[in-house]
Amino acid sequence: MDRTPADRPDQPNAADRFNEDQATYTVRGSEQPDLDAGVAAIREVLKTLPRRPGVYRMQDARGDVLYVGKARALRNRVTNYTQVAKLPKRLQRMVSQTRSMTIVTTRTEAEALLLEAQLIKRFRPPYNVLLRDDKSFPFILLREDHAFPRIQKHRGARRIKKAHYYGPFASAGSVTRTLNALQKLFLLRSCSDSYFENRSRPCLLYQIKRCSAPCVGRIGVEEYDELVDDAKAFLAGKSTGVQARLSKSMAEAAERQDFELAAVYRDRLRALTYIQGSQTVHAEGLGDADVFALACKGGTVSIQAFFIRGGQNWGHRAFFPAHVNDVPETEVLSSFLVQFYEDMPPPRRILLDRALADRELLEEALCERAGHKVGIEVPQRGSRRKLIEQAKRNAEEALDRRLAETTTQGKILRELADTFELADVPKRIEVYDNSHIMGTNATGAMIVAGPEGFRKNGYRKFNIKRPETNPGDDFAMMREVLERRFGRLEREDPDRQSGEWPDLLLIDGGKGQLSAVCEVMEDMGVHDVPVVGVAKGPHHGREGREIFHLPGGREITLPPNSGLLFYLQRLRDEAHRFAIGTHRAKRAKSLTMSTLDDVPGIGPTRKRALLMHFGTARAVKGAALEDLEKAPGISRATARQVYDYFHPGG
């Protein structure tokens, strides 16, 4: 048995908190691909396995992680995998592939549960229930690191200390709509600090009554702070008090016959009414809570989530976890919750539509993560039960829509396989496109699609950088992209076990592009990946007259109303969109670059000092050594370094 140190590279950084009391073991077993070999490898681990809490990883002969699990007593839990007759077929397949295990012990079972979620997110094992949609959620951010706090949309890490984060919201659309209404209601600024400091007159937002223009003194600090306090109260669920104050202010302004001010309060009341009226889920008195309900049909699971904050509905979203076949529904929901709250702050209350066997353990783990008490409840009556029933209906409806879409998608993929004479229905389709302007900022792009739709985590961009690739030569660009892509596949997965090898390549181009691609594939020894070129018809594809070119000179056209044609157009357009976006981002970055960026030892501060002193990078390049030494913040050694870079041998 080999003991692996805690700082081993394949251990996640997030596990550092367990370093005080953890040990990691890796045991290698036989390479024979059968059930007996898997059981033998597991029994080898059992010889030295402690009866302590921890996490275990099961790995195949290549070292890829098959499954991540947690246990209160590792020896007892892992022993179950040697009793093959009692295991379901899914776990028997997993054991037959297992050739090694890595064990990490922890202090408590709750820590093991948190570590398990971290490892599942990192390794994406094929035998774990996986949260597919793990992208970050948008928040409303109220920054208070300025005399006049700023309200804005935020997505990502919550690192600003003097700030309040309100969310999560289910989608960018829901947070944008709420943010627009909040600006009308509370007139808080949304501009950046630099924009704020350089205003000499109010901007358009002031004219359309969505900002109080603190930048030019149209409102004082105390009055603005009152607006901020009202916004905080509203976002905390205390909208009744805000509504009462606005109504009172409107009445007082009307009594003074200040009808213009009264109209302002009226508009703000309308904005408040809009926000309240847009709540399709009413949860007054619930405070902060997340609501989850699960529906299952045909081996597919839908989990509906409602986000309630301050008694207000901030949107809902359906999730479709992967790898749920033969997994009990309560286990699916439990695994989903741990992964969902890996990057999301848990609220104080979580409402579920069913009881979980490990509820107390989940509560303990989420309390540890959140830093406050988290309760998991299964309402049986009253308004909370109605909320659960509404979430259940939404989960079932979302599942029905998903199954209908999957059925349609399956028919299209089968038609695709028949049309292009593929060996089987494709599980991974890769589409390639290039983008450049007169050969500048050349980029290649690859998108990935499959039975479940676009796989955006598989998208790749390629900066064209080989010196032998002539600018603007589309054929050479495509050759470089494919050689890099398939060269890496050959190195990392020569046995084609990872599922990263495509079942079909779509190329945006006609006969010439197709011939170039086929030549590249032939040179690389890749003979079994079908390639199809998509060329626009005589009217640039606007009438659905795309021509599909196959190796050997064959051409296929599809009826203008064909569902397969629409699907292929979507794939081609998505690749084009991704390629154009990548190219534009690269071009925008190049516009802000300077020749000073390449000078060793010149960072942003010294670069700024040189540009402020000389005006342009060209002036810096032509400056004498004595002039460089006179620039503020530039030492004699730095000046010599800059001068020598632009005047080698001088």
XYZ file of C-alpha atoms in Angstrom:
650
model
C 0.000 0.000 0.000
C 1.285 3.451 -0.947
C 0.417 6.382 1.258
C -0.155 9.511 -0.805
C 0.827 12.812 0.879
C -1.871 15.393 1.525
C -0.329 17.778 -0.993
C -0.547 15.253 -3.820
C -1.440 17.110 -7.076
C -4.597 15.071 -7.679
C -6.103 16.189 -4.371
C -8.403 19.217 -4.632
C -7.365 22.529 -3.115
C -10.801 22.779 -1.494
C -9.883 19.859 0.749
C -7.183 21.861 2.558
C -9.473 22.363 5.550
C -9.237 18.623 6.255
C -5.418 18.583 6.416
C -5.199 18.474 10.204
C -6.700 15.019 10.418
C -6.706 13.228 7.091
C -4.811 10.458 5.396
C -4.896 9.419 1.772
C -4.229 5.915 0.482
C -3.934 4.593 -3.060
C -3.913 0.865 -3.776
C -3.324 -0.559 -7.242
C -4.809 -3.901 -8.192
C -4.958 -6.210 -11.178
C -5.504 -4.884 -14.688
C -7.715 -7.828 -15.733
C -11.029 -6.346 -16.913
C -13.602 -8.462 -15.017
C -15.656 -8.496 -11.841
C -13.222 -10.687 -9.888
C -10.374 -8.273 -10.546
C -12.478 -5.378 -9.283
C -13.438 -7.202 -6.094
C -9.783 -8.193 -5.564
C -8.666 -4.559 -5.835
C -11.304 -3.495 -3.301
C -10.340 -6.277 -0.861
C -6.725 -5.163 -1.081
C -7.846 -1.739 0.112
C -9.904 -3.246 2.951
C -6.785 -4.744 4.569
C -5.700 -1.379 5.947
C -8.930 0.624 5.815
C -9.931 2.346 9.102
C -13.430 2.521 10.594
C -13.476 6.300 10.353
C -15.461 8.862 8.371
C -14.091 9.717 4.970
C -14.430 9.742 1.209
C -13.429 7.027 -1.257
C -12.746 7.269 -4.984
C -13.022 4.231 -7.235
C -10.752 4.371 -10.283
C -10.385 2.291 -13.429
C -7.208 0.884 -14.981
C -6.341 4.292 -16.514
C -6.756 6.071 -13.175
C -9.989 7.838 -14.195
C -12.457 8.307 -11.354
C -15.538 6.086 -11.663
C -17.324 6.989 -8.442
C -16.951 9.198 -5.375
C -18.671 8.180 -2.154
C -18.682 9.154 1.505
C -19.033 6.993 4.594
C -19.440 7.269 8.339
C -17.221 4.182 8.684
C -15.067 3.589 5.613
C -14.329 -0.084 6.247
C -18.006 -0.960 6.671
C -19.098 0.984 3.595
C -16.415 -0.270 1.223
C -16.972 -3.872 2.375
C -20.435 -3.720 0.775
C -18.823 -3.541 -2.683
C -17.275 -6.989 -2.217
C -20.753 -8.544 -1.738
C -21.435 -8.488 -5.454
C -24.680 -10.496 -5.397
C -26.383 -7.806 -3.287
C -25.356 -4.939 -5.593
C -27.595 -3.550 -8.345
C -26.436 -4.020 -11.936
C -25.176 -0.424 -12.128
C -22.790 -0.919 -9.190
C -21.729 -4.343 -10.451
C -20.572 -2.693 -13.671
C -18.687 -0.119 -11.623
C -16.954 -2.781 -9.503
C -15.953 -4.715 -12.646
C -14.122 -1.605 -13.904
C -12.482 -0.722 -10.564
C -8.735 -1.292 -10.382
C -7.676 1.114 -7.617
C -9.116 3.265 -4.843
C -8.098 6.493 -3.176
C -9.255 7.067 0.395
C -9.385 10.368 2.280
C -10.292 10.246 5.988
C -12.043 13.188 7.654
C -12.939 14.209 11.193
C -16.716 13.931 10.786
C -19.268 12.513 8.370
C -20.463 16.055 7.613
C -16.961 16.989 6.433
C -16.946 13.835 4.309
C -20.241 14.899 2.723
C -18.837 18.335 1.825
C -15.633 16.852 0.437
C -17.651 14.346 -1.605
C -19.510 17.228 -3.296
C -16.216 18.978 -4.095
C -14.743 15.850 -5.678
C -17.879 15.059 -7.686
C -17.842 18.564 -9.111
C -14.158 18.257 -9.987
C -14.037 14.752 -11.485
C -17.610 14.381 -12.867
C -17.606 10.575 -12.305
C -19.859 8.475 -14.568
C -21.491 6.552 -11.688
C -22.414 9.559 -9.529
C -25.595 11.588 -9.816
C -24.421 14.813 -11.470
C -25.844 18.311 -11.402
C -25.559 19.201 -15.088
C -26.464 22.884 -14.819
C -23.813 24.070 -12.362
C -23.314 27.565 -13.712
C -23.380 30.429 -11.231
C -26.591 32.270 -10.434
C -27.023 36.036 -10.772
C -27.384 38.272 -7.720
C -28.273 41.900 -7.073
C -25.275 43.621 -5.516
C -25.594 46.753 -3.381
C -22.074 48.147 -2.996
C -21.448 50.380 0.022
C -17.779 51.142 -0.555
C -18.730 54.635 -1.785
C -20.521 57.623 -0.245
C -23.366 56.943 -2.703
C -23.896 53.156 -2.833
C -24.340 51.532 -6.216
C -26.829 48.826 -7.230
C -25.887 46.405 -9.990
C -26.157 42.868 -11.360
C -23.502 40.441 -10.141
C -22.486 36.907 -11.043
C -19.545 34.997 -9.621
C -17.614 35.015 -6.348
C -18.944 37.213 -3.542
C -15.713 38.828 -2.351
C -16.599 42.499 -1.780
C -16.719 43.072 1.987
C -18.653 46.354 2.162
C -21.589 45.087 0.128
C -24.900 43.260 0.348
C -25.733 40.399 -2.003
C -29.376 39.640 -2.700
C -30.239 36.418 -4.455
C -29.951 33.987 -6.034
C -32.203 34.812 -8.952
C -33.217 32.000 -11.254
C -32.040 33.706 -14.458
C -30.372 36.817 -15.816
C -33.740 37.916 -17.180
C -35.420 37.800 -13.778
C -32.648 39.771 -12.086
C -32.625 42.349 -14.916
C -36.383 42.893 -14.656
C -36.190 43.240 -10.892
C -33.180 45.563 -11.125
C -34.955 47.834 -13.610
C -37.986 48.043 -11.343
C -35.786 48.724 -8.308
C -34.075 51.593 -10.132
C -37.465 53.146 -10.876
C -38.554 52.583 -7.296
C -35.484 53.706 -5.338
C -33.570 55.821 -7.908
C -30.203 54.335 -6.927
C -27.241 54.808 -9.224
C -25.933 51.910 -11.328
C -22.924 53.612 -12.975
C -19.277 52.806 -12.257
C -17.268 54.962 -9.846
C -15.100 56.405 -12.634
C -18.178 57.376 -14.648
C -19.743 58.850 -11.500
C -16.699 61.002 -10.701
C -16.484 62.509 -14.186
C -20.081 63.629 -14.683
C -20.790 67.348 -15.048
C -24.521 66.992 -15.764
C -27.127 64.274 -15.207
C -27.181 61.316 -17.573
C -30.157 59.849 -19.401
C -31.181 57.665 -16.449
C -31.999 60.798 -14.478
C -34.124 62.107 -17.338
C -36.198 58.910 -17.461
C -36.572 58.890 -13.655
C -34.400 55.872 -12.936
C -31.635 57.645 -10.998
C -31.538 60.501 -8.493
C -28.315 61.964 -10.015
C -26.109 62.071 -6.899
C -23.149 62.551 -9.253
C -24.066 66.230 -9.790
C -25.586 66.967 -6.396
C -29.284 66.616 -7.265
C -29.655 64.671 -4.007
C -27.749 64.897 -0.743
C -26.020 62.101 1.148
C -28.713 61.863 3.858
C -31.583 61.714 1.374
C -29.714 59.139 -0.711
C -29.072 57.048 2.406
C -32.825 57.002 3.014
C -33.325 55.561 -0.470
C -30.655 52.953 0.261
C -32.361 52.010 3.538
C -35.697 51.660 1.716
C -34.065 49.440 -0.883
C -32.543 47.237 1.824
C -35.888 46.988 3.600
C -37.661 46.022 0.408
C -35.072 43.405 -0.557
C -35.342 42.001 2.979
C -39.085 41.482 2.475
C -40.377 44.574 4.273
C -42.212 46.045 1.290
C -45.319 46.987 3.312
C -43.447 49.651 5.281
C -41.856 51.026 2.098
C -45.279 51.197 0.433
C -46.774 53.033 3.421
C -43.995 55.646 3.437
C -44.330 56.257 -0.301
C -48.114 56.629 -0.028
C -47.718 59.081 2.832
C -45.107 61.133 0.942
C -47.311 61.236 -2.166
C -50.292 62.476 -0.145
C -48.199 65.162 1.581
C -46.833 66.397 -1.752
C -50.346 66.543 -3.196
C -51.577 68.568 -0.190
C -48.768 71.071 -0.786
C -49.871 71.125 -4.440
C -46.402 69.937 -5.424
C -47.924 67.736 -8.083
C -44.653 67.086 -9.875
C -43.162 65.511 -6.748
C -46.409 63.668 -6.108
C -46.163 62.198 -9.621
C -42.656 60.954 -8.816
C -43.953 59.139 -5.731
C -46.854 57.798 -7.781
C -44.475 56.319 -10.351
C -42.413 54.745 -7.603
C -45.528 53.204 -6.096
C -46.386 51.785 -9.516
C -42.943 50.230 -9.724
C -43.438 48.684 -6.292
C -46.832 47.330 -7.331
C -45.265 45.846 -10.463
C -42.672 43.949 -8.458
C -45.287 42.680 -6.012
C -47.636 41.719 -8.829
C -44.933 39.806 -10.710
C -44.668 37.288 -7.872
C -46.335 34.206 -9.329
C -45.414 32.363 -6.127
C -46.709 33.980 -2.959
C -44.733 33.088 0.149
C -45.435 35.855 2.644
C -44.026 35.087 6.063
C -41.671 32.412 4.745
C -38.578 34.619 4.905
C -35.571 33.140 3.107
C -36.153 29.661 1.747
C -35.504 27.375 -1.195
C -38.220 24.982 -2.337
C -37.443 21.729 -4.166
C -39.729 19.121 -5.701
C -38.798 16.072 -7.784
C -40.572 14.315 -10.639
C -39.392 11.130 -12.359
C -40.548 9.434 -15.558
C -38.899 7.135 -18.052
C -35.537 7.180 -16.296
C -35.351 10.992 -16.410
C -35.534 13.163 -13.289
C -36.642 16.789 -13.066
C -36.037 18.857 -9.927
C -37.871 22.174 -9.679
C -36.383 24.896 -7.468
C -38.135 28.048 -6.214
C -35.975 30.780 -4.693
C -37.783 32.723 -1.948
C -36.015 35.660 -0.328
C -37.699 37.986 2.125
C -41.015 36.327 1.309
C -40.636 37.237 -2.373
C -40.293 34.875 -5.297
C -37.015 35.506 -7.123
C -37.627 32.979 -9.847
C -37.649 29.244 -10.409
C -35.630 26.838 -12.499
C -35.812 23.197 -13.495
C -32.761 20.928 -13.234
C -32.223 17.556 -14.887
C -29.504 15.587 -13.033
C -27.502 13.054 -15.022
C -26.672 9.408 -14.215
C -29.914 8.756 -12.305
C -30.801 5.324 -13.734
C -31.514 2.758 -11.001
C -30.798 5.347 -8.283
C -33.512 5.841 -5.623
C -35.274 9.201 -5.920
C -34.414 10.249 -2.362
C -30.734 9.537 -3.050
C -30.925 11.603 -6.256
C -32.433 14.545 -4.368
C -29.937 14.281 -1.516
C -26.946 14.186 -3.882
C -28.408 17.052 -5.893
C -28.772 19.273 -2.816
C -25.168 18.782 -1.688
C -23.847 19.653 -5.144
C -26.284 22.552 -5.569
C -25.077 24.236 -2.374
C -21.409 23.681 -3.197
C -21.182 27.262 -4.534
C -24.527 28.630 -3.341
C -25.126 30.078 0.160
C -27.901 27.976 1.747
C -30.899 29.859 3.208
C -32.129 29.188 6.716
C -34.990 27.033 5.501
C -35.164 24.376 2.756
C -38.549 22.885 1.872
C -38.728 19.468 0.183
C -41.543 17.354 -1.213
C -40.259 14.168 0.450
C -38.329 13.025 3.505
C -34.629 12.176 3.213
C -32.897 9.443 5.180
C -29.815 11.622 5.701
C -31.696 14.835 6.559
C -29.831 15.447 9.830
C -26.461 14.908 8.158
C -27.401 17.321 5.365
C -28.484 19.931 7.900
C -25.200 19.582 9.789
C -23.123 19.894 6.611
C -25.072 22.897 5.287
C -24.914 24.602 8.705
C -21.142 24.196 8.656
C -20.966 25.689 5.156
C -23.397 28.566 5.755
C -22.272 29.581 9.233
C -25.867 29.652 10.470
C -28.657 27.199 11.238
C -30.207 25.502 8.193
C -33.427 23.545 8.591
C -34.815 21.000 6.108
C -38.594 20.569 6.265
C -41.279 18.529 4.495
C -44.485 20.588 4.903
C -47.672 18.565 5.387
C -50.343 21.270 5.435
C -51.062 24.964 5.038
C -49.547 27.510 2.646
C -46.156 25.820 2.632
C -47.704 22.561 1.475
C -49.437 24.468 -1.331
C -46.057 25.885 -2.298
C -44.609 22.356 -2.459
C -47.532 21.201 -4.594
C -46.964 24.107 -6.990
C -43.288 23.197 -7.266
C -44.296 19.558 -7.870
C -46.601 20.581 -10.731
C -43.843 22.679 -12.263
C -41.395 19.764 -11.994
C -43.824 17.422 -13.763
C -44.560 19.944 -16.528
C -40.848 20.620 -17.051
C -40.216 16.875 -17.229
C -42.958 16.404 -19.843
C -41.475 19.184 -21.965
C -38.009 17.669 -21.604
C -39.179 14.217 -22.656
C -41.033 15.659 -25.653
C -37.912 17.574 -26.706
C -35.748 14.493 -26.200
C -38.068 12.398 -28.334
C -37.955 14.957 -31.139
C -34.188 15.258 -30.812
C -33.832 11.494 -30.934
C -35.832 11.287 -34.160
C -33.704 14.004 -35.749
C -30.462 12.282 -34.745
C -31.686 8.982 -36.134
C -32.578 10.742 -39.377
C -29.123 12.348 -39.353
C -27.477 8.921 -39.006
C -29.574 7.532 -41.881
C -28.980 10.527 -44.165
C -25.200 10.549 -43.776
C -24.955 6.755 -43.432
C -23.400 6.780 -39.976
C -22.773 3.546 -38.113
C -25.010 4.627 -35.225
C -26.878 7.611 -33.812
C -24.171 10.199 -32.971
C -23.603 10.930 -29.298
C -21.032 13.673 -29.921
C -21.061 16.048 -32.894
C -18.240 18.562 -33.314
C -18.678 21.603 -35.553
C -15.706 23.733 -36.656
C -15.481 27.267 -38.016
C -12.800 29.955 -38.469
C -12.977 33.715 -38.133
C -10.581 36.523 -39.082
C -10.436 39.895 -40.821
C -7.883 40.004 -43.627
C -5.914 37.358 -41.739
C -5.677 39.367 -38.499
C -6.703 38.027 -35.066
C -7.358 34.638 -36.653
C -9.191 32.162 -34.443
C -10.678 28.706 -34.848
C -13.725 27.510 -32.931
C -15.242 24.164 -32.051
C -18.691 23.600 -30.597
C -20.095 20.303 -29.335
C -23.645 18.951 -29.502
C -25.278 15.678 -28.542
C -28.624 14.091 -27.710
C -29.077 16.498 -24.780
C -28.358 19.610 -26.882
C -25.348 21.915 -26.951
C -22.550 20.968 -24.551
C -21.090 24.380 -23.840
C -18.520 23.036 -21.404
C -17.011 21.221 -24.401
C -16.613 24.325 -26.573
C -13.015 25.162 -27.503
C -11.302 28.110 -29.143
C -7.975 27.972 -30.972
C -5.661 30.922 -31.452
C -4.011 30.453 -34.846
C -0.344 30.811 -33.994
C 1.794 28.573 -36.177
C 4.255 30.610 -38.271
C 3.681 28.402 -41.315
C -0.069 29.184 -41.317
C -0.470 32.059 -43.755
C -2.834 34.827 -42.627
C -6.229 34.424 -44.238
C -5.587 30.884 -45.511
C -8.763 29.147 -44.327
C -7.516 25.713 -45.352
C -4.268 26.092 -43.408
C -6.173 27.449 -40.399
C -8.492 24.441 -40.403
C -5.494 22.109 -40.711
C -3.870 23.672 -37.644
C -7.080 23.474 -35.607
C -7.726 19.822 -36.435
C -4.104 18.744 -35.972
C -4.056 20.322 -32.528
C -7.456 18.910 -31.586
C -6.906 15.318 -32.725
C -3.235 15.318 -31.772
C -4.276 15.994 -28.201
C -6.973 13.308 -28.371
C -4.432 10.752 -29.584
C -2.081 11.626 -26.725
C -4.670 11.714 -23.936
C -7.129 9.034 -25.046
C -5.609 6.654 -27.591
C -8.032 3.867 -26.586
C -11.077 6.123 -27.070
C -12.565 5.398 -23.670
C -13.362 8.918 -22.496
C -16.251 9.755 -24.814
C -14.346 12.776 -26.135
C -13.945 11.339 -29.622
C -16.562 12.726 -32.032
C -19.013 10.565 -33.935
C -19.395 13.225 -36.643
C -17.488 16.309 -37.794
C -19.381 19.185 -39.405
C -17.248 21.725 -41.272
C -18.546 25.140 -42.297
C -17.442 25.060 -45.939
C -17.750 23.364 -49.302
C -15.708 20.903 -51.327
C -12.394 22.669 -50.771
C -12.725 22.753 -46.989
C -13.943 19.162 -46.918
C -10.997 17.945 -49.006
C -8.535 19.781 -46.776
C -10.087 18.291 -43.648
C -10.119 14.758 -45.080
C -6.446 15.145 -46.004
C -5.590 16.210 -42.459
C -7.507 13.291 -40.953
C -5.810 10.882 -43.335
C -2.362 12.247 -42.452
C -3.115 11.801 -38.743
C -4.341 8.234 -39.222
C -7.914 9.023 -38.165
C -10.026 7.014 -40.598
C -13.254 6.313 -38.728
C -14.642 9.783 -37.971
C -17.244 10.821 -40.583
C -16.852 14.346 -41.996
C -19.555 16.486 -43.659
C -19.124 19.952 -45.162
C -21.985 22.446 -44.906
C -22.013 24.976 -47.754
C -24.543 27.742 -48.271
C -26.715 27.519 -51.351
C -27.010 29.991 -54.239
C -28.843 32.499 -52.046
C -26.452 32.222 -49.067
C -28.645 29.718 -47.298
C -31.549 32.103 -46.732
C -33.968 29.805 -48.523
C -32.760 26.614 -46.886
C -30.717 25.521 -49.910
C -27.628 24.364 -48.033
C -25.569 21.744 -49.799
C -24.000 18.987 -47.690
C -20.740 17.657 -49.128
C -19.546 14.161 -48.290
C -16.165 12.545 -49.035
C -16.014 11.092 -52.518
C -17.791 13.999 -54.138
C -21.334 13.144 -53.017
C -23.715 16.051 -52.394
C -26.978 16.046 -50.447
C -29.722 18.672 -50.256
C -32.662 18.508 -47.866
C -36.229 19.781 -48.283
C -36.628 23.408 -47.133
C -39.101 22.375 -44.415
C -36.992 19.484 -43.119
C -36.507 19.269 -39.356
C -33.048 17.813 -39.942
C -32.145 20.817 -42.095
C -33.216 23.228 -39.358
C -31.143 21.249 -36.833
C -28.015 21.329 -38.989
C -28.504 25.043 -39.626
C -28.663 25.605 -35.874
C -25.392 23.720 -35.408
C -23.697 25.701 -38.189
C -25.022 29.029 -36.878
C -23.954 28.250 -33.316
C -20.405 27.489 -34.496
C -20.396 30.713 -36.489
C -21.646 32.695 -33.486
C -18.995 31.217 -31.203
C -16.209 31.792 -33.744
C -17.271 35.410 -34.342
C -17.529 36.089 -30.607
C -14.088 34.623 -29.973
C -12.594 36.662 -32.818
C -14.200 39.899 -31.599
C -12.939 39.364 -28.068
C -9.419 38.788 -29.378
C -9.648 41.846 -31.641
C -10.919 44.040 -28.781
C -8.030 42.895 -26.611
C -5.513 43.626 -29.352
C -6.807 47.196 -29.649
C -5.853 47.878 -26.038
C -2.424 46.245 -26.231
C 0.766 48.247 -26.462
C 4.320 47.501 -27.498
C 5.217 48.187 -23.861
C 3.369 44.992 -22.881
C 6.252 42.956 -24.323
C 9.002 44.750 -22.393
C 10.289 42.485 -19.579
C 9.788 43.948 -16.122
C 7.225 46.554 -17.208
C 3.950 46.002 -15.419
C 0.736 48.059 -15.499
C 2.032 50.709 -13.050
C 5.283 51.446 -14.899
C 3.522 51.226 -18.256
C 1.047 53.864 -17.074
C 3.857 56.064 -15.765
C 5.692 55.943 -19.104
C 2.571 56.663 -21.138
C 1.554 59.545 -18.861
C 5.026 61.065 -19.211
C 5.655 60.510 -22.943
C 2.088 60.408 -24.253
C 2.401 57.420 -26.618
C 4.186 54.094 -26.832
C 5.933 55.318 -29.999
C 7.386 58.226 -28.040
C 8.653 55.841 -25.365
C 10.257 53.693 -28.046
C 12.115 56.673 -29.544
C 13.115 58.287 -26.236
C 16.773 58.648 -25.238
C 18.065 56.888 -22.148
C 18.382 60.203 -20.290
C 14.736 61.040 -21.010
C 13.562 57.648 -19.820
C 15.405 58.138 -16.535
C 13.503 61.391 -15.961
C 10.079 59.720 -16.096
C 8.363 59.607 -12.670
C 8.509 56.211 -11.000
C 11.094 54.846 -13.443
C 14.433 53.864 -11.924
C 17.734 54.020 -13.773
C 17.795 50.215 -14.081
C 14.256 50.130 -15.491
C 15.062 52.930 -17.929
C 18.088 50.976 -19.146
C 15.924 47.856 -19.533
C 13.350 49.715 -21.648
C 16.026 51.413 -23.757
C 17.902 48.162 -24.396
C 14.685 46.416 -25.446
C 13.937 48.985 -28.156
C 17.611 49.565 -29.088
C 19.331 46.172 -29.053
C 23.044 46.575 -29.449
C 22.706 50.346 -29.103
